[in-house]
Coordinates of C-alpha atoms in Angstrom, one line a residue:
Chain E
X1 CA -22.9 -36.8 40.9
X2 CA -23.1 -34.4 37.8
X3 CA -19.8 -33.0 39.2
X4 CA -17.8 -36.3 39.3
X5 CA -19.2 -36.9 35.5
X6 CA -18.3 -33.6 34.6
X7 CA -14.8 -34.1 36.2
X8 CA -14.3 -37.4 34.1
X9 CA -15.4 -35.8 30.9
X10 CA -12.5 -33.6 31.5
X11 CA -9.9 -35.8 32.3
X12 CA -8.2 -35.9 29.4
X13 CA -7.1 -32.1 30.2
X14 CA -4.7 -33.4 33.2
X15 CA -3.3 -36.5 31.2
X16 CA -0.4 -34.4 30.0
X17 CA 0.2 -33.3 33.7
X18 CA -0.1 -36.7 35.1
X19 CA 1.7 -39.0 32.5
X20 CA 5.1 -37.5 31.2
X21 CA 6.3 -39.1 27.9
X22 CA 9.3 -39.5 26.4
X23 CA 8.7 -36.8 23.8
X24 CA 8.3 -34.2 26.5
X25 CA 12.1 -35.1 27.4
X26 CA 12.9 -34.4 24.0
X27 CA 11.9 -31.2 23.7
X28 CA 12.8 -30.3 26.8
X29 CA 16.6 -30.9 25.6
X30 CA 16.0 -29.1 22.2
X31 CA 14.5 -26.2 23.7
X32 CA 17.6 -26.3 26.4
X33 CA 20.7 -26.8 23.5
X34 CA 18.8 -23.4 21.6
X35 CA 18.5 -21.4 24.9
X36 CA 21.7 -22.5 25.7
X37 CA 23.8 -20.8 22.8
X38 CA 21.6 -18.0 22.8
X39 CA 22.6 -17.6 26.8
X40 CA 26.3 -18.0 25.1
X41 CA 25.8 -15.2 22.4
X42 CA 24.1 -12.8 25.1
X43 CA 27.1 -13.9 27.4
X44 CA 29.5 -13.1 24.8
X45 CA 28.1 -10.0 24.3
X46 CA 28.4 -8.7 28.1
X47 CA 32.1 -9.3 27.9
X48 CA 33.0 -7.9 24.4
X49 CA 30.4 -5.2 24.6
X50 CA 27.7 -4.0 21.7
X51 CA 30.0 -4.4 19.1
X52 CA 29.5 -7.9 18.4
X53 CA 25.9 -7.0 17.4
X54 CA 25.4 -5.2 14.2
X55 CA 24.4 -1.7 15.9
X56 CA 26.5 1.2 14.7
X57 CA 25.6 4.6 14.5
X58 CA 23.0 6.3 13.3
X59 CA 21.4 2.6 13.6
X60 CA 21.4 2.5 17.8
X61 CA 18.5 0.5 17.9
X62 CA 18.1 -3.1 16.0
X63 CA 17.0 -6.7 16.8
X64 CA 16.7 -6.2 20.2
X65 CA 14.3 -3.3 19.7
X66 CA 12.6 -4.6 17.2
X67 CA 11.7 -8.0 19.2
X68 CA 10.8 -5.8 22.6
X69 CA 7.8 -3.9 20.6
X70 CA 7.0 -7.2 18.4
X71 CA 7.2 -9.7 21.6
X72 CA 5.3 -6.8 23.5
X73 CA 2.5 -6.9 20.9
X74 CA 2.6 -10.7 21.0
X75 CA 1.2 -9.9 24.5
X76 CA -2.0 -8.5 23.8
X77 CA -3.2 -11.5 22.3
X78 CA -4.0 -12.5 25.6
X79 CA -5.5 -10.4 28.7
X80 CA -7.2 -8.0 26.3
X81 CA -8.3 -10.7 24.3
X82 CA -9.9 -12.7 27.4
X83 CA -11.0 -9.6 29.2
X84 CA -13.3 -8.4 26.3
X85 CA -14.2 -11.9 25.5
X86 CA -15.1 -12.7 29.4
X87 CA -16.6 -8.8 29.8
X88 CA -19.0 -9.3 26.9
X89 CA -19.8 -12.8 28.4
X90 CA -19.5 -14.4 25.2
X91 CA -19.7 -17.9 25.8
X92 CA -17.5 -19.3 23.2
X93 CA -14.5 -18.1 25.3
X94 CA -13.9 -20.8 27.8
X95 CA -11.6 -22.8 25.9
X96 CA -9.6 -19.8 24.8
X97 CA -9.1 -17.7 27.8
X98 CA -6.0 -20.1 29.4
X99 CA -4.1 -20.2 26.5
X100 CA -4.4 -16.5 26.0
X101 CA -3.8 -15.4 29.2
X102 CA -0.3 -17.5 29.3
X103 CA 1.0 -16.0 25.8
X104 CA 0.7 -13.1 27.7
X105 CA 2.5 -13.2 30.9
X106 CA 5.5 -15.3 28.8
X107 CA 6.3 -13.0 26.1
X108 CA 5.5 -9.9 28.5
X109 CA 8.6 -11.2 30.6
X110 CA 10.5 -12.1 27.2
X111 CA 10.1 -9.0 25.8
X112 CA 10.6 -7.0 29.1
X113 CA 14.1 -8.1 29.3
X114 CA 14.7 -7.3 25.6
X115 CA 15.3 -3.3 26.3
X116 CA 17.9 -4.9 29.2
X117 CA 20.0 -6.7 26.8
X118 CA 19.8 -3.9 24.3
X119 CA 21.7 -1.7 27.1
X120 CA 24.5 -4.0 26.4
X121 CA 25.9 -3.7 30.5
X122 CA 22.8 -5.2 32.4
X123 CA 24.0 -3.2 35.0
X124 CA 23.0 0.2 33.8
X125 CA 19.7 -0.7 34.7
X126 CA 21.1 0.3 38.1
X127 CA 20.9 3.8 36.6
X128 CA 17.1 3.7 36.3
X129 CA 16.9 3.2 39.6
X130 CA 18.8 5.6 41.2
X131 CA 18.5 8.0 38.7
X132 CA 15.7 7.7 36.1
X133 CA 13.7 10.5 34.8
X134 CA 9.3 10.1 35.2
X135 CA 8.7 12.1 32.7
X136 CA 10.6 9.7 29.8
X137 CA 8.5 7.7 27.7
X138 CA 11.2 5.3 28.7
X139 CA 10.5 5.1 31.8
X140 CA 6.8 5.1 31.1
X141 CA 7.2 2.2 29.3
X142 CA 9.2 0.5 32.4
X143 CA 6.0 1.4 34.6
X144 CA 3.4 0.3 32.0
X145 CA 4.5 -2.8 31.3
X146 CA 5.6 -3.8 34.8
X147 CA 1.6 -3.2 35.6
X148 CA 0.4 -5.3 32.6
X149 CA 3.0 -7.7 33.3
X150 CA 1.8 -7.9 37.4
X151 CA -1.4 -7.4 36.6
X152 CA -1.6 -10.4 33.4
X153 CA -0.4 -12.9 35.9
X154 CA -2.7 -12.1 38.3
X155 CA -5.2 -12.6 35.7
X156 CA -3.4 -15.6 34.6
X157 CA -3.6 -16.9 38.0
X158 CA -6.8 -16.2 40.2
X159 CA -9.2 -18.4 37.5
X160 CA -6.3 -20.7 37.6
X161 CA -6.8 -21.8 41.6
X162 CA -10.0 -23.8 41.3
X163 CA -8.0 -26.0 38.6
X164 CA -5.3 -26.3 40.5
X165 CA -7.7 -27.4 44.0
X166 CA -8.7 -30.3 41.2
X167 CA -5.2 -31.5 40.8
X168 CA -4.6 -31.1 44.8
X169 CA -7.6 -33.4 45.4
X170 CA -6.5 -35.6 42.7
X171 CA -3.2 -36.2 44.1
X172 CA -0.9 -34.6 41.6
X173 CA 2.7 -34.6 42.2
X174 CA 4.1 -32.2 43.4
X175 CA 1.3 -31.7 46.2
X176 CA 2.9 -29.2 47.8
X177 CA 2.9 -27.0 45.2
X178 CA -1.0 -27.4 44.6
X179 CA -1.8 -26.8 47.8
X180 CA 0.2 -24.0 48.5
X181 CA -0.9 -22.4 44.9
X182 CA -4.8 -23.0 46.0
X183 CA -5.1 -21.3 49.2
X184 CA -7.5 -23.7 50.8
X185 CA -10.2 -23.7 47.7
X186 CA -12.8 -26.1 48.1
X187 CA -15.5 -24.1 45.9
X188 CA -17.9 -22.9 48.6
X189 CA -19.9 -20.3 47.3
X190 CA -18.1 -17.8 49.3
X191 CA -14.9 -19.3 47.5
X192 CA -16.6 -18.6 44.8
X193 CA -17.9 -14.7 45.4
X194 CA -14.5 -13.5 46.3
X195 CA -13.1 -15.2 43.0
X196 CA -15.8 -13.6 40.7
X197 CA -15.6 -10.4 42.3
X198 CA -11.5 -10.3 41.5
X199 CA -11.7 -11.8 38.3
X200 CA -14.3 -9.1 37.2
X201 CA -12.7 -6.0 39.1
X202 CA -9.3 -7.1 37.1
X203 CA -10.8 -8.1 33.8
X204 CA -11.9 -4.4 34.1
X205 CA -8.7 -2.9 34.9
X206 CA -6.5 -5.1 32.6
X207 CA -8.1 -3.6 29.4
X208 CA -6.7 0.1 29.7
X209 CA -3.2 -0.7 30.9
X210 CA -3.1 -3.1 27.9
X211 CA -4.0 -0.4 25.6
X212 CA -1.8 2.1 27.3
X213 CA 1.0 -0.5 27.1
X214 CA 1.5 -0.3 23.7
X215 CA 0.4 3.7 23.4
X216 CA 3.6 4.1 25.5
X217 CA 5.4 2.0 23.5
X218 CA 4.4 4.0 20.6
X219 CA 5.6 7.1 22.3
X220 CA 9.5 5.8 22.4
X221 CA 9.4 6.7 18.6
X222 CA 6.7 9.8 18.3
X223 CA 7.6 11.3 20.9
X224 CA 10.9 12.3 19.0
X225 CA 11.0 14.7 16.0
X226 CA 13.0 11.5 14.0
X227 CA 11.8 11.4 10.5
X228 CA 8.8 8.7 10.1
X229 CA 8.4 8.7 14.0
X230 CA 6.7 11.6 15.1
X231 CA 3.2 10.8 14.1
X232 CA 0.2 11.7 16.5
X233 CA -1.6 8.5 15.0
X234 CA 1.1 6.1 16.5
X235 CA -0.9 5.2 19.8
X236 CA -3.3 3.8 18.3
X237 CA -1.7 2.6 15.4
X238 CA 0.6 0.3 17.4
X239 CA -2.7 -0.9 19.7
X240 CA -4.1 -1.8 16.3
X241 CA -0.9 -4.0 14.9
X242 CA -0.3 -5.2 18.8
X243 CA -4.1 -6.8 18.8
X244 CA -3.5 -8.1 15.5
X245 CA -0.5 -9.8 16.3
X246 CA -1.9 -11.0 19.2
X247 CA -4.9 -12.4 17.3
X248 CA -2.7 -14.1 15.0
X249 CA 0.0 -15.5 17.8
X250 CA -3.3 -16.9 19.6
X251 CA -4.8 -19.0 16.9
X252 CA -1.3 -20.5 15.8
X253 CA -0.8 -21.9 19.4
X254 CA -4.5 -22.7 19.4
X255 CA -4.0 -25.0 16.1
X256 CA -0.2 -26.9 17.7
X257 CA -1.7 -26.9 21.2
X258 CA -5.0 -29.0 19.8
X259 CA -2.9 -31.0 17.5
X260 CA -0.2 -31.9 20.4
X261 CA -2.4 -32.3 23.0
X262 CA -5.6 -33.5 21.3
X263 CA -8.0 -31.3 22.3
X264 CA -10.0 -31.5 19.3
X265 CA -13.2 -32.0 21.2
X266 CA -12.5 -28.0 23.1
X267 CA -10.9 -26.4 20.1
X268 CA -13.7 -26.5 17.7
X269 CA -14.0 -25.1 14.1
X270 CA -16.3 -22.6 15.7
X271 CA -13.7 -21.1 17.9
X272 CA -11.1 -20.7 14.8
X273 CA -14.0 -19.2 12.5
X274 CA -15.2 -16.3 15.1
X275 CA -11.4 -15.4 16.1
X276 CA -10.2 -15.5 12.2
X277 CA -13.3 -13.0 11.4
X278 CA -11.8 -10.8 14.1
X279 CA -8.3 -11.4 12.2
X280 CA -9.5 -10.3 9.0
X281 CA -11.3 -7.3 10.9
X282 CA -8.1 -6.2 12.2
X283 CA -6.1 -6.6 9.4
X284 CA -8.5 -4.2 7.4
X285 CA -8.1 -2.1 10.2
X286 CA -4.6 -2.1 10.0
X287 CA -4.6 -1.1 6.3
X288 CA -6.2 1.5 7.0
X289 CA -3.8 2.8 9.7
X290 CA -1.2 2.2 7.2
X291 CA -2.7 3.9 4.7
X292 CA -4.1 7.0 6.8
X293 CA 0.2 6.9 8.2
X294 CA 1.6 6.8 5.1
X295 CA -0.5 8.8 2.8
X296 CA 0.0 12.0 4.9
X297 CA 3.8 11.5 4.9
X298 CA 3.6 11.6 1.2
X299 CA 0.9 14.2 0.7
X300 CA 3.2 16.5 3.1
X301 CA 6.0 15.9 1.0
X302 CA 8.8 17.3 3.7
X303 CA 11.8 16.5 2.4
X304 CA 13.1 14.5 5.4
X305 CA 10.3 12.7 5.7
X306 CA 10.1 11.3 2.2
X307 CA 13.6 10.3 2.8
X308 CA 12.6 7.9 4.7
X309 CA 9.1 6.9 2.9
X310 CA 11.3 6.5 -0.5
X311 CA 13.3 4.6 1.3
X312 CA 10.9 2.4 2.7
X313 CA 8.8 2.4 -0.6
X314 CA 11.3 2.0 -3.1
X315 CA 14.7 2.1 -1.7
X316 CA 16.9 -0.3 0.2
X317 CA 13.7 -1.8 2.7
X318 CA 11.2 -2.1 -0.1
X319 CA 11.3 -6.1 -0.2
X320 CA 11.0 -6.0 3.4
X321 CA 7.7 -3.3 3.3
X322 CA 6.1 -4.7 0.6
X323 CA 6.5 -8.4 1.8
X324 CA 5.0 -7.2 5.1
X325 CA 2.2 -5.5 2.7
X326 CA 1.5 -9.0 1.6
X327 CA 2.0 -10.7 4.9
X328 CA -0.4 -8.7 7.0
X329 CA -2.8 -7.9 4.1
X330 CA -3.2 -9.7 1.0
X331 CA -2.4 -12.8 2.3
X332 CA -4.8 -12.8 5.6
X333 CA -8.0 -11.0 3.4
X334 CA -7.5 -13.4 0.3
X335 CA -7.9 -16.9 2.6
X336 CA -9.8 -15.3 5.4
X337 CA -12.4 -13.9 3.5
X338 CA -12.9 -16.6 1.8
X339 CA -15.5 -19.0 3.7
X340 CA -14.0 -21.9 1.6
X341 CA -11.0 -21.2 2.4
X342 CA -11.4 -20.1 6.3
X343 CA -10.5 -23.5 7.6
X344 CA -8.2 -24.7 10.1
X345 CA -5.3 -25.0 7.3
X346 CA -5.7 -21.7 6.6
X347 CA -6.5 -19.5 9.4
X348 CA -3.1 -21.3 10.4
X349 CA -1.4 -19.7 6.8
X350 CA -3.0 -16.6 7.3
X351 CA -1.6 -16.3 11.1
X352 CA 1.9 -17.3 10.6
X353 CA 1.6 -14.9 7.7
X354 CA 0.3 -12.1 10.1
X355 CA 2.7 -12.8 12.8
X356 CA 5.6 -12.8 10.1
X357 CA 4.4 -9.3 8.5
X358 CA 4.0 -7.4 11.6
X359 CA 7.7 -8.5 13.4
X360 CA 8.1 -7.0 9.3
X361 CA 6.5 -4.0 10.6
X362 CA 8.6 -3.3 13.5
X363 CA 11.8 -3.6 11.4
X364 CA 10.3 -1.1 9.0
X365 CA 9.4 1.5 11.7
X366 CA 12.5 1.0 13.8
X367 CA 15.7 0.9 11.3
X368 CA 14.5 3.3 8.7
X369 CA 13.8 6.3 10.6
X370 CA 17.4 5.8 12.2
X371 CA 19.5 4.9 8.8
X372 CA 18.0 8.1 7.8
X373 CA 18.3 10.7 10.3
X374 CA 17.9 14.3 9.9
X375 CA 21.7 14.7 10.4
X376 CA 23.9 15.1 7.0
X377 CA 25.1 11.4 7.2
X378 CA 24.8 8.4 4.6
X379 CA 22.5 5.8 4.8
X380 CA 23.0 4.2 7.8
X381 CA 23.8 -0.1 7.7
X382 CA 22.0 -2.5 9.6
X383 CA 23.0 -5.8 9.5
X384 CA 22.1 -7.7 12.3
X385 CA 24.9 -10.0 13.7
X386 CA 25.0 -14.2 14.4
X387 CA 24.8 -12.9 18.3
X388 CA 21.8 -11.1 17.6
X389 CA 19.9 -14.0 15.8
X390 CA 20.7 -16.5 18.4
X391 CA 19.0 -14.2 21.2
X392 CA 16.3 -13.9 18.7
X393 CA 15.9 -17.7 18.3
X394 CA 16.8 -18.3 22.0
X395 CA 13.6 -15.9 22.8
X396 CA 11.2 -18.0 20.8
X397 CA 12.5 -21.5 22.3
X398 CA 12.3 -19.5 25.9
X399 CA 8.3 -18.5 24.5
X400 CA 7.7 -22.5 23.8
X401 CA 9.5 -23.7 26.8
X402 CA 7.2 -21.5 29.1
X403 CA 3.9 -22.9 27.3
X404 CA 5.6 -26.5 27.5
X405 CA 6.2 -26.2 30.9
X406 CA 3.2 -24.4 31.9
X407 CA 1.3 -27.7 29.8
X408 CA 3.1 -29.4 32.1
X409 CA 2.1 -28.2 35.8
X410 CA -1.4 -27.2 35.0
X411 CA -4.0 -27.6 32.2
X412 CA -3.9 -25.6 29.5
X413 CA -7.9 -25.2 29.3
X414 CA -9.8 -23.8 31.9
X415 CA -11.5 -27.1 33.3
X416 CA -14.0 -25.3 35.9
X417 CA -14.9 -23.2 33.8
X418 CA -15.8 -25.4 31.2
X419 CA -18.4 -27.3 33.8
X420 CA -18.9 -24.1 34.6
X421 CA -20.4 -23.4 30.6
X422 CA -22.0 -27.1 30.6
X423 CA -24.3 -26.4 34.1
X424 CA -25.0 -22.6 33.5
X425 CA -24.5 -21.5 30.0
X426 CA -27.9 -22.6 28.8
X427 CA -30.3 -21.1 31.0
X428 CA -28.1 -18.1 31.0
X429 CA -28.2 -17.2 27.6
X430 CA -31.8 -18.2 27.4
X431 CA -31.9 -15.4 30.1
X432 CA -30.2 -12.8 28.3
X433 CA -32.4 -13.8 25.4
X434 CA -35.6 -13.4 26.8
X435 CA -34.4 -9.9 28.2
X436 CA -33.3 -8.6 24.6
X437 CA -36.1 -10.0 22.3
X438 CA -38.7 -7.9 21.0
X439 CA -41.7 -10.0 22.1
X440 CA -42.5 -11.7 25.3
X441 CA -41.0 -14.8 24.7
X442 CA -41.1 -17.7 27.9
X443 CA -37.7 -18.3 29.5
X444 CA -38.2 -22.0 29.6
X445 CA -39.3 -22.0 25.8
X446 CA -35.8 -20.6 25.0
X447 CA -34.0 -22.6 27.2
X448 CA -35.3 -25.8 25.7
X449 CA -34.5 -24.3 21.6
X450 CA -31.4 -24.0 22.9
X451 CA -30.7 -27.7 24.1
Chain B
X1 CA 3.1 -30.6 59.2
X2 CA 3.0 -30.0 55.6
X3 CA -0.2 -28.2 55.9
X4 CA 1.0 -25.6 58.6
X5 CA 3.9 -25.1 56.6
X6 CA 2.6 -24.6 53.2
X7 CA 0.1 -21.9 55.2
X8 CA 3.2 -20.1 56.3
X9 CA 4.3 -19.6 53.2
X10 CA 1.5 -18.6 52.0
X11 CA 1.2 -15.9 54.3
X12 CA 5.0 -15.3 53.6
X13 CA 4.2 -14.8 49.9
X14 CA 1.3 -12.3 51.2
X15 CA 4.1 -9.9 52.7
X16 CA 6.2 -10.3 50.0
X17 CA 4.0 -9.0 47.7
X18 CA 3.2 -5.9 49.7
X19 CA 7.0 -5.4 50.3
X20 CA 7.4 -5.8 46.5
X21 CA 4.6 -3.3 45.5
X22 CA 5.3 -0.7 48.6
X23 CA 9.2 -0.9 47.4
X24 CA 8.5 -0.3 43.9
X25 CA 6.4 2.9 45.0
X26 CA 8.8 4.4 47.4
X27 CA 11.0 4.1 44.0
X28 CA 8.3 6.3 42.3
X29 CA 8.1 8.8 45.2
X30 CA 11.7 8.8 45.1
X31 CA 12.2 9.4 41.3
X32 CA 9.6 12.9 42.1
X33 CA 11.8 14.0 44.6
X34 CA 14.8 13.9 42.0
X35 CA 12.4 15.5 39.4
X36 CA 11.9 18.2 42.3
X37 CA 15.5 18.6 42.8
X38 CA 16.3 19.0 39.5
X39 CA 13.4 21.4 38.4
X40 CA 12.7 18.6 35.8
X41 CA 9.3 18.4 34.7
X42 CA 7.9 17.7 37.9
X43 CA 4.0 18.0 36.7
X44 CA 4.6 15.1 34.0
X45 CA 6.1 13.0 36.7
X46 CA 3.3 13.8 39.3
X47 CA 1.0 12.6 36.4
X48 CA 2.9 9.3 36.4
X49 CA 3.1 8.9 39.4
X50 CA -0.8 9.4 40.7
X51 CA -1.4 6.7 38.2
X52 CA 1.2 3.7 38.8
X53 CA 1.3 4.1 42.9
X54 CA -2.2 3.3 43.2
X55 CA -2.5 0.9 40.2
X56 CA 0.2 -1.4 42.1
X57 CA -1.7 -0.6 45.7
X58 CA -4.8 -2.3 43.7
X59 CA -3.3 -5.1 42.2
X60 CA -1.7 -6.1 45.7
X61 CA -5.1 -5.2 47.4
X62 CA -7.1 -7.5 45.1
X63 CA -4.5 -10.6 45.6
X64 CA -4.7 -9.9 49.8
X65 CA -8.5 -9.8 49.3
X66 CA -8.1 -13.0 47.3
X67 CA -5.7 -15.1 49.0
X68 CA -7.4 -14.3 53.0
X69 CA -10.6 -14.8 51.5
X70 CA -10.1 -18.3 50.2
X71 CA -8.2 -19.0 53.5
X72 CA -10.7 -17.5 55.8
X73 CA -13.8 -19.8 53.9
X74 CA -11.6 -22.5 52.8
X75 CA -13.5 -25.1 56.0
X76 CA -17.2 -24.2 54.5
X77 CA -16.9 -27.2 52.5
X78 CA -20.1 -29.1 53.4
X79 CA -22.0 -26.5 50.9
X80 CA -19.3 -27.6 47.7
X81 CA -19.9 -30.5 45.2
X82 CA -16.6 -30.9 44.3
X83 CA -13.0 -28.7 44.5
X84 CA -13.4 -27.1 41.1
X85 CA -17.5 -26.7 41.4
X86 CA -19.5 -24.1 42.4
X87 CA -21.1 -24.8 45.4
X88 CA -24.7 -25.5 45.8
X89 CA -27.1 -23.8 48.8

């Protein structure tokens, strides 16, 4: 009985599976027409070769670059966000963990296949196969991110199967799909122990091959003696920004997803106010990095070296540094530490804002350090081309086609788990209560504060 | 009819993954033998390598675990209060 009342409470969560409006044709075409010329440009590009992009030497490495490490730290909004949330059983989670868990397994794919394109010939990849060196932090980076990648969708999908046994027993076109996706679930309590038991070993594993994702990403760059690169605080540097990003990423889909799909009565205030405060955590944190990074260069004064920082600092990049200065720092402390002005309207300013300075922060890091190598050249150029903004675009509508789709086959907030909060949550916290206070206080005494 | 067929599939999908995650770690094994062969820094590759082969192995162990689990206890349904609920003893 509670069950079916639970179930209705949540129906809502499968209308936009079950009912398919006219809108949801719409942007199904829009997101199609942008995909399609960036398909064009990337098609264009295989015939005439690299040179329709803006990548000339000493500037090898550009847009596409750029977008694999920013996409890539797009990613960690998601497992590492929902493992840590669902390992330190914080309860506010449950509406979260979905939606995080999918940014992650789409932009890992998108910005997996960004190093592909950069090769200009797809088919050299053909070369990593048969002959690609282990001991590369290329190749590093191929193995890393395939794990997080195999090991985000598993994470994705396991807490996913007792959702998708509701839509089998509810009917849900297409069946077939539902009932091969939920491997005979019925939610027997056996179901239920082999579930938990994944879900926790994984949650466990997913949070060091997320870090070590973007450590070895990091590694590309310090692992060379390029000027600006080869910095022994890049590891965690880039897990710092990655998380941030990912923070940021998180709550902007959080604020379209509860306006599109109206799930105003999941998405609560609450939920925006506890992840902003870890926004504006993380964006201290990555001042500091900033600072600790660029303070050294400066203090060491190597000729090279403050090439590069003058260069960034005052020379040809300094809109772009000191915009993402703003971006992922004065903007993001001045609303979010504000309680005033820490609502919904602004945690979505100071996101965009975040996600804006840090793809900011991988153009700083990547083209500088090349446009001024070691090497007696100029100043390199880097202009990136029509070709490489359409892939650029075409990677963002292929990031809101996978959540539109994915809205569209299964719900986009964990609805077992949810029930799940509603039946257990109180007396569980009123457990964990009683085993942390100080004094002796009843279980049941708790338990009914807390209702 | 459906039924049989979607279990087939499913079990298809099982192999798949172990064909997927076995092939990716012959590649690994391979890619040491060319370090080998070339005298190129065979200890870093080692190093790789005893961490990705068995991180795969895992992830394709846990889905198996998974996936035969449900299956094997998906007819003790007199115990469950609904699809998405956590059964009651």
């Amino acid at each position: 009985m509670l069950a079916k009342q639970n179930n209705d409470l949540d129906d809502g969560l499968f209308y936009s599976i079950e009912y398919t409006s006219p809108k949801f044709y719409w942007v199904m075409f829009a997101l199609f027409v942008v995909i399609g010329f960036a398909a064009y440009s990337y098609l264009m590009q295989i015939i005439i070769g690299l040179g329709v992009t803006g990548l000339a030497q000493p500037v090898s490495w550009g847009f596409y670059i750029i977008n694999f490490v920013f996409f890539i730290g797009i990613s960690h909004a998601g497992t590492l966000i929902s493992a840590i949330l669902r390992l330190s059983k914080a309860e506010w989670r449950r509406p979260i963990t979905r939606m995080a868990e999918v940014i992650t397994a789409i932009v890992l794919a998108i910005g997996g296949l960004h190093p592909i394109i950069d090769l200009g010939q797809p088919g050299r990849m053909w070369n990593l196969v048969t002959s690609g060196r282990l001991q590369s932090p290329l190749l590093w980076d191929v193995t890393s991110i395939s794990a997080y990648f195999a090991a985000s969708t598993v994470y994705l999908y396991l807490p996913l199967i007792p959702d998708i046994a509701i839509l089998r027993d509810r009917g849900t076109k297409p069946q077939w799909l539902y009932e091969f996706l939920s491997w005979g679930w019925h939610g027997t309590p056996k179901q239920h122990h082999i579930l938990e038991r994944a879900i926790n070993i994984l949650m466990v594993m997913v949070i060091p091959i997320a870090v070590s994702v973007h450590t070895v990403i990091s590694y590309i760059f310090a692992m060379t003696i390029q000027p600006g690169w080869h910095s022994t605080i890049f590891g965690p540097y880039f897990v710092v920004g990655a998380i941030f990003s990912g923070i940021a990423a998180l709550l902007i889909m959080m604020i379209v997803l509860r306006k599109v799909y109206h799930l105003e009565n999941y998405l609560k205030e609450i939920h925006f106010n506890y992840l902003s405060i870890l926004l504006l955590i993380m964006s201290l944190l990555w001042f500091y990095f900033t600072f600790s990074e660029y303070l050294t260069t400066y203090y060491g004064n190597e000729p090279d070296e403050m090439r590069v920082f003058l260069y960034k600092f005052t020379g040809g990049f300094a809109p772009y540094f000191w915009a993402m200065f703003a971006c992922n720092f004065l903007v993001p402390v001045t609303i979010l530490a504000n309680k005033k002005t820490r609502r919904i309207k602004g945690i979505l300013i100071a996101s965009i804002s975040v996600v804006i300075g840090m793809w900011l922060e991988r153009l700083i890091i990547v083209v500088p350090s090349l446009a001024n190598p070691r090497l007696e050249y100029p100043t390199g150029i880097y202009i990136p081309s029509l070709t490489e903004w359409s892939v650029f675009i075409g990677a963002i509508a292929v990031f809101i086609l996978g959540f539109v789709l994915f809205a569209k086959f299964f719900p986009l907030i964990s609805v077992w788990e949810i029930k799940e909060g509603r039946e257990k949550s109180i007396s569980e916290v009123a457990h964990r209560l009683q085993s942390y206070l100080p004094d002796n206080h009843d279980e049941l005494e708790i338990e009914q504060a807390l209702k | 009819m459906q039924s049989k067929l979607v279990r087939t599939l499913q079990f298809v999908s099982i192999a798949l993954i172990w064909i997927f995650v076995i092939s990716l770690d012959v590649w690994i094994v391979s890619l040491l033998f060319v370090a080998k062969k070339l005298n190129d820094s065979i200890n870093a590759s080692v190093g790789i390598g005893i961490i990705a082969i068995p991180l795969f192995l895992t992830i394709a162990a846990i889905l198996t675990y998974v996936f035969l689990g449900l299956r094997k206890y998906s007819g003790e349904t007199e115990s469950s209060d609904s699809a998405g609920g956590r059964g009651t003893k």
